[in-house]
Amino acid sequence: MTALNEEHVRLGARMVEFAGWEMPIQYSSIMKEHMAVRGSAGIFDVSHMGQLFLTGDGVETLVDRAFTNTFKRRKPGAMEYTHMLDEEGRIIDDMIGTWLDEETFFVVPNAATTETVKEWLGGLAAGAGSVTFQHDPSRFCIAVQGPSSEGILETALDIDLSGLKFFRLLTAEIGGGTCFVSRSGYTGENGFEVYGPAEQATTVWNRVLEKGSPEGMVPVGLGARDTLRLEKCFLLSGQDFHNDRTPLEADHEWVIEWDHDFVGKEALERQKEAGGYRRWSAVLMADRGVPRPGCEVVIPAHDRSPVGRPIGEVTSGTVSPVLNKGIAMAYLDEDRSAPGTTVEIEIRKKGYTSSVVEKPFVKQG
Amino acid sequence: MNIPEGYLYTDNHEWVLIDGTKAKIGITDHAQHELTEVVYAEPPEVGVELSKGDMMATLESVKATEEVFSPVSGRVIAVNERLGDNPELVNEDPYGEGWLAEIELSDPEEAKALLDSAGYSALLG
């Protein structure tokens, strides 16, 4: 369990097991928590995410080889979202990394894949030179997200965030411990993530919640974390890919820096050249409905082509609290993945009219 | 947990409100709490003949899909159309505005097998 387990229980959270962690799925209601983040602010315990610190003279080479994106060692605190691929170009995990200073690289893999990522990087490090891994699972990460999050966090932690740009990280002394604060998150709203040692977890959590509550901030569980990221079309590791899809299929070519050599590059080049692969696309249902992972996407009834032919598969879906309609992310045949295409999602053997739309489902503001 | 008197219950957490030969059906407060917020409700079609135990409705929360089985046999004579746009009524008022369907009973004797509020309360422990 995380350092904040007692706080969750005190707040009446419904707890679930997730990747070996006991995590809050919801405190009050997924809908209310979701709308609080879109309208004012929410606070999340995401301490289950891994926090790896890499040091040694081989780190720069390792990082360059392991990730699709590139990281500027001489620009500490600049964060990048990246994919980590196997030799076939399939995504092992997605994560955010940053050089904390010229010596230390900090990377945050997903909870269920942290050990895999550690092992994979360890394997690659063997050919890169000296690399030391530090991983303390007791460390906390608290996300503070939403339009009111900046003011709340500044007051609660007595910190100036006005100079902190998007996807930048700073180091701050909070409650007697060294913490990192970054402008980042998984909700698509202006927001922050605070990382630090377990001892500071409850101090940060309670200070922020105390300052935020009068402004409508609520604690938010994994349930709303999922609906929030889905409205913004963010990938979920283990669900939208599990070492079976490439960044090209996931429609994430923007995380690939083609002008460096990384594991999986040749496979991606071949795939890009050949084309004809399914693309991860946003599908909006005409009505309410809950598309679940595994639901088939098929050719709609009015189409001249063979009706009912499968053209894709849903990997994530929910009812969007903002749009009040069913939304799904699905890998669709290339020729059916363009926004504007009409498709049907099959739920319990019934076809529901839907259309491929531009990502994300919910735009800013 | 709210378990009102006057309703009959199943061990599958549905309630039945009998009025002569008609029965209104819904899910209990306990069931809606366990399911969490209902975001989609699919009631049966009016006119459908159901036997006791037949799948009657589907309720979905963000995380789970719950199938509701008919606690009695008969023909569906009304469904709660409001659930289409307001599925959360199942959570907000499970014994009232959140009802699912009304059935014309083909075998009113079946009601004898259902639990009263005390029996259902004991089941929940």
Short mmCIF file of N, CA, C and O in Angstrom, two decimals, chain A residues 14 25-26 28-32 222-223 226-227 288-290 292 317-319 324 347-348 350 352, chain B residues 33-40 42 55 58 60-65 67 83-88:
data_model
loop_
_atom_site.label_atom_id
_atom_site.label_comp_id
_atom_site.label_asym_id
_atom_site.label_seq_id
_atom_site.Cartn_x
_atom_site.Cartn_y
_atom_site.Cartn_z
N ARG A 14 -13.39 3.78 -1.45
CA ARG A 14 -13.60 2.38 -1.79
C ARG A 14 -12.27 1.90 -2.37
O ARG A 14 -11.80 2.44 -3.37
N ILE A 25 -10.44 3.51 -5.58
CA ILE A 25 -11.08 3.57 -6.90
C ILE A 25 -12.01 4.79 -6.96
O ILE A 25 -12.14 5.43 -7.98
N GLN A 26 -12.63 5.11 -5.83
CA GLN A 26 -13.46 6.32 -5.76
C GLN A 26 -13.68 6.69 -4.30
O GLN A 26 -13.60 5.84 -3.42
N SER A 28 -16.21 9.59 -3.48
CA SER A 28 -17.63 9.94 -3.42
C SER A 28 -18.34 9.32 -4.62
O SER A 28 -19.14 8.42 -4.49
N SER A 29 -17.99 9.76 -5.80
CA SER A 29 -18.62 9.26 -7.01
C SER A 29 -17.70 9.60 -8.18
O SER A 29 -17.09 10.67 -8.23
N ILE A 30 -17.56 8.66 -9.11
CA ILE A 30 -16.66 8.85 -10.24
C ILE A 30 -17.05 10.10 -11.03
O ILE A 30 -16.22 10.91 -11.42
N MET A 31 -18.37 10.28 -11.24
CA MET A 31 -18.85 11.44 -12.00
C MET A 31 -18.49 12.75 -11.30
O MET A 31 -18.00 13.69 -11.92
N LYS A 32 -18.75 12.80 -9.99
CA LYS A 32 -18.49 14.04 -9.25
C LYS A 32 -17.00 14.35 -9.22
O LYS A 32 -16.58 15.50 -9.37
N LEU A 222 -8.96 6.09 -8.83
CA LEU A 222 -8.55 5.55 -10.12
C LEU A 222 -9.68 5.51 -11.14
O LEU A 222 -9.45 5.56 -12.34
N GLY A 223 -10.93 5.43 -10.66
CA GLY A 223 -12.09 5.38 -11.56
C GLY A 223 -12.15 6.64 -12.42
O GLY A 223 -12.19 6.57 -13.65
N ASP A 226 -9.31 7.27 -14.85
CA ASP A 226 -9.47 6.58 -16.13
C ASP A 226 -10.43 7.34 -17.05
O ASP A 226 -10.14 7.51 -18.24
N THR A 227 -11.55 7.82 -16.55
CA THR A 227 -12.49 8.54 -17.43
C THR A 227 -11.88 9.87 -17.88
O THR A 227 -12.11 10.30 -19.02
N ARG A 288 -25.78 7.25 -25.43
CA ARG A 288 -25.16 6.66 -24.27
C ARG A 288 -24.91 5.19 -24.51
O ARG A 288 -25.60 4.55 -25.31
N GLY A 289 -23.96 4.63 -23.79
CA GLY A 289 -23.64 3.22 -23.95
C GLY A 289 -22.25 3.04 -23.41
O GLY A 289 -21.50 4.02 -23.31
N VAL A 290 -21.91 1.83 -23.03
CA VAL A 290 -20.60 1.60 -22.44
C VAL A 290 -19.81 0.60 -23.27
O VAL A 290 -19.95 -0.61 -23.10
N ARG A 292 -16.85 -1.66 -24.03
CA ARG A 292 -15.82 -2.24 -23.14
C ARG A 292 -14.66 -2.75 -23.98
O ARG A 292 -14.84 -3.07 -25.16
N GLY A 317 -13.02 2.09 -23.08
CA GLY A 317 -14.29 2.77 -23.34
C GLY A 317 -14.99 3.13 -22.06
O GLY A 317 -14.74 2.53 -21.02
N THR A 318 -15.86 4.13 -22.15
CA THR A 318 -16.63 4.54 -20.99
C THR A 318 -17.74 5.47 -21.47
O THR A 318 -17.85 5.75 -22.66
N VAL A 319 -18.57 5.94 -20.53
CA VAL A 319 -19.47 7.04 -20.86
C VAL A 319 -18.74 8.32 -20.46
O VAL A 319 -18.29 8.44 -19.33
N ASN A 324 -21.59 13.05 -22.11
CA ASN A 324 -22.77 12.25 -21.81
C ASN A 324 -23.08 11.24 -22.93
O ASN A 324 -24.24 10.95 -23.22
N ILE A 347 -22.01 -4.03 -28.89
CA ILE A 347 -22.08 -4.25 -27.45
C ILE A 347 -23.18 -5.27 -27.21
O ILE A 347 -24.32 -5.05 -27.62
N ARG A 348 -22.83 -6.37 -26.60
CA ARG A 348 -23.80 -7.45 -26.37
C ARG A 348 -24.54 -7.80 -27.67
O ARG A 348 -25.77 -7.86 -27.72
N LYS A 350 -25.24 -6.20 -30.24
CA LYS A 350 -26.07 -5.18 -30.86
C LYS A 350 -25.15 -4.07 -31.37
O LYS A 350 -24.22 -3.67 -30.68
N TYR A 352 -24.13 -0.32 -32.34
CA TYR A 352 -24.45 1.05 -31.96
C TYR A 352 -23.74 2.02 -32.91
O TYR A 352 -22.52 1.97 -33.05
N HIS B 33 -25.50 0.32 -4.50
CA HIS B 33 -24.27 0.75 -3.83
C HIS B 33 -23.08 -0.08 -4.30
O HIS B 33 -22.01 0.45 -4.57
N GLU B 34 -23.30 -1.39 -4.41
CA GLU B 34 -22.23 -2.28 -4.87
C GLU B 34 -21.85 -2.01 -6.32
O GLU B 34 -20.68 -2.07 -6.70
N LEU B 35 -22.86 -1.71 -7.12
CA LEU B 35 -22.62 -1.50 -8.56
C LEU B 35 -21.90 -0.17 -8.81
O LEU B 35 -21.16 -0.04 -9.77
N THR B 36 -22.06 0.78 -7.92
CA THR B 36 -21.63 2.18 -8.05
C THR B 36 -22.45 2.87 -9.15
O THR B 36 -23.34 2.26 -9.73
N GLU B 37 -22.11 4.10 -9.46
CA GLU B 37 -22.96 4.92 -10.33
C GLU B 37 -23.33 4.26 -11.66
O GLU B 37 -22.46 3.92 -12.44
N VAL B 38 -24.59 4.15 -11.89
CA VAL B 38 -25.05 3.57 -13.15
C VAL B 38 -24.95 4.64 -14.24
O VAL B 38 -25.46 5.75 -14.09
N VAL B 39 -24.24 4.30 -15.32
CA VAL B 39 -24.08 5.26 -16.42
C VAL B 39 -24.87 4.84 -17.66
O VAL B 39 -24.99 5.59 -18.62
N TYR B 40 -25.38 3.62 -17.62
CA TYR B 40 -26.16 3.15 -18.77
C TYR B 40 -27.14 2.10 -18.29
O TYR B 40 -26.78 1.18 -17.55
N GLU B 42 -30.25 -0.49 -19.73
CA GLU B 42 -30.95 -1.06 -20.88
C GLU B 42 -32.10 -1.90 -20.36
O GLU B 42 -31.92 -3.06 -19.99
N MET B 55 -32.98 -13.06 -18.28
CA MET B 55 -32.30 -11.77 -18.24
C MET B 55 -33.30 -10.69 -18.61
O MET B 55 -34.00 -10.79 -19.61
N THR B 58 -30.03 -4.70 -18.31
CA THR B 58 -28.59 -4.58 -18.09
C THR B 58 -28.30 -3.20 -17.52
O THR B 58 -28.81 -2.20 -18.03
N GLU B 60 -25.08 -0.71 -16.30
CA GLU B 60 -23.63 -0.60 -16.36
C GLU B 60 -23.14 0.58 -15.55
O GLU B 60 -23.68 1.68 -15.65
N SER B 61 -22.11 0.33 -14.76
CA SER B 61 -21.41 1.42 -14.11
C SER B 61 -20.13 1.64 -14.90
O SER B 61 -19.88 0.94 -15.88
N VAL B 62 -19.33 2.60 -14.47
CA VAL B 62 -18.09 2.84 -15.19
C VAL B 62 -17.24 1.56 -15.22
O VAL B 62 -16.63 1.24 -16.23
N LYS B 63 -17.27 0.82 -14.14
CA LYS B 63 -16.36 -0.31 -14.02
C LYS B 63 -16.99 -1.68 -14.25
O LYS B 63 -16.27 -2.65 -14.46
N ALA B 64 -18.30 -1.78 -14.18
CA ALA B 64 -18.88 -3.12 -14.23
C ALA B 64 -20.19 -3.16 -15.00
O ALA B 64 -20.87 -2.15 -15.16
N THR B 65 -20.52 -4.35 -15.48
CA THR B 65 -21.80 -4.59 -16.14
C THR B 65 -22.57 -5.56 -15.27
O THR B 65 -22.06 -6.59 -14.87
N GLU B 67 -26.14 -7.76 -14.89
CA GLU B 67 -27.36 -8.21 -15.53
C GLU B 67 -28.43 -8.43 -14.47
O GLU B 67 -28.15 -8.96 -13.41
N LEU B 83 -34.81 6.27 -17.59
CA LEU B 83 -33.45 5.78 -17.33
C LEU B 83 -32.52 5.98 -18.54
O LEU B 83 -31.31 6.00 -18.40
N GLY B 84 -33.11 6.15 -19.72
CA GLY B 84 -32.30 6.37 -20.91
C GLY B 84 -31.39 7.58 -20.75
O GLY B 84 -30.19 7.49 -20.99
N ASP B 85 -31.98 8.69 -20.30
CA ASP B 85 -31.18 9.90 -20.11
C ASP B 85 -30.71 10.08 -18.68
O ASP B 85 -29.78 10.83 -18.42
N ASN B 86 -31.37 9.39 -17.77
CA ASN B 86 -31.03 9.58 -16.36
C ASN B 86 -30.81 8.25 -15.63
O ASN B 86 -31.51 7.92 -14.68
N PRO B 87 -29.81 7.48 -16.08
CA PRO B 87 -29.59 6.17 -15.44
C PRO B 87 -29.22 6.28 -13.97
O PRO B 87 -29.40 5.33 -13.21
N GLU B 88 -28.76 7.47 -13.56
CA GLU B 88 -28.36 7.66 -12.16
C GLU B 88 -29.54 7.59 -11.20
O GLU B 88 -29.35 7.50 -9.99
#
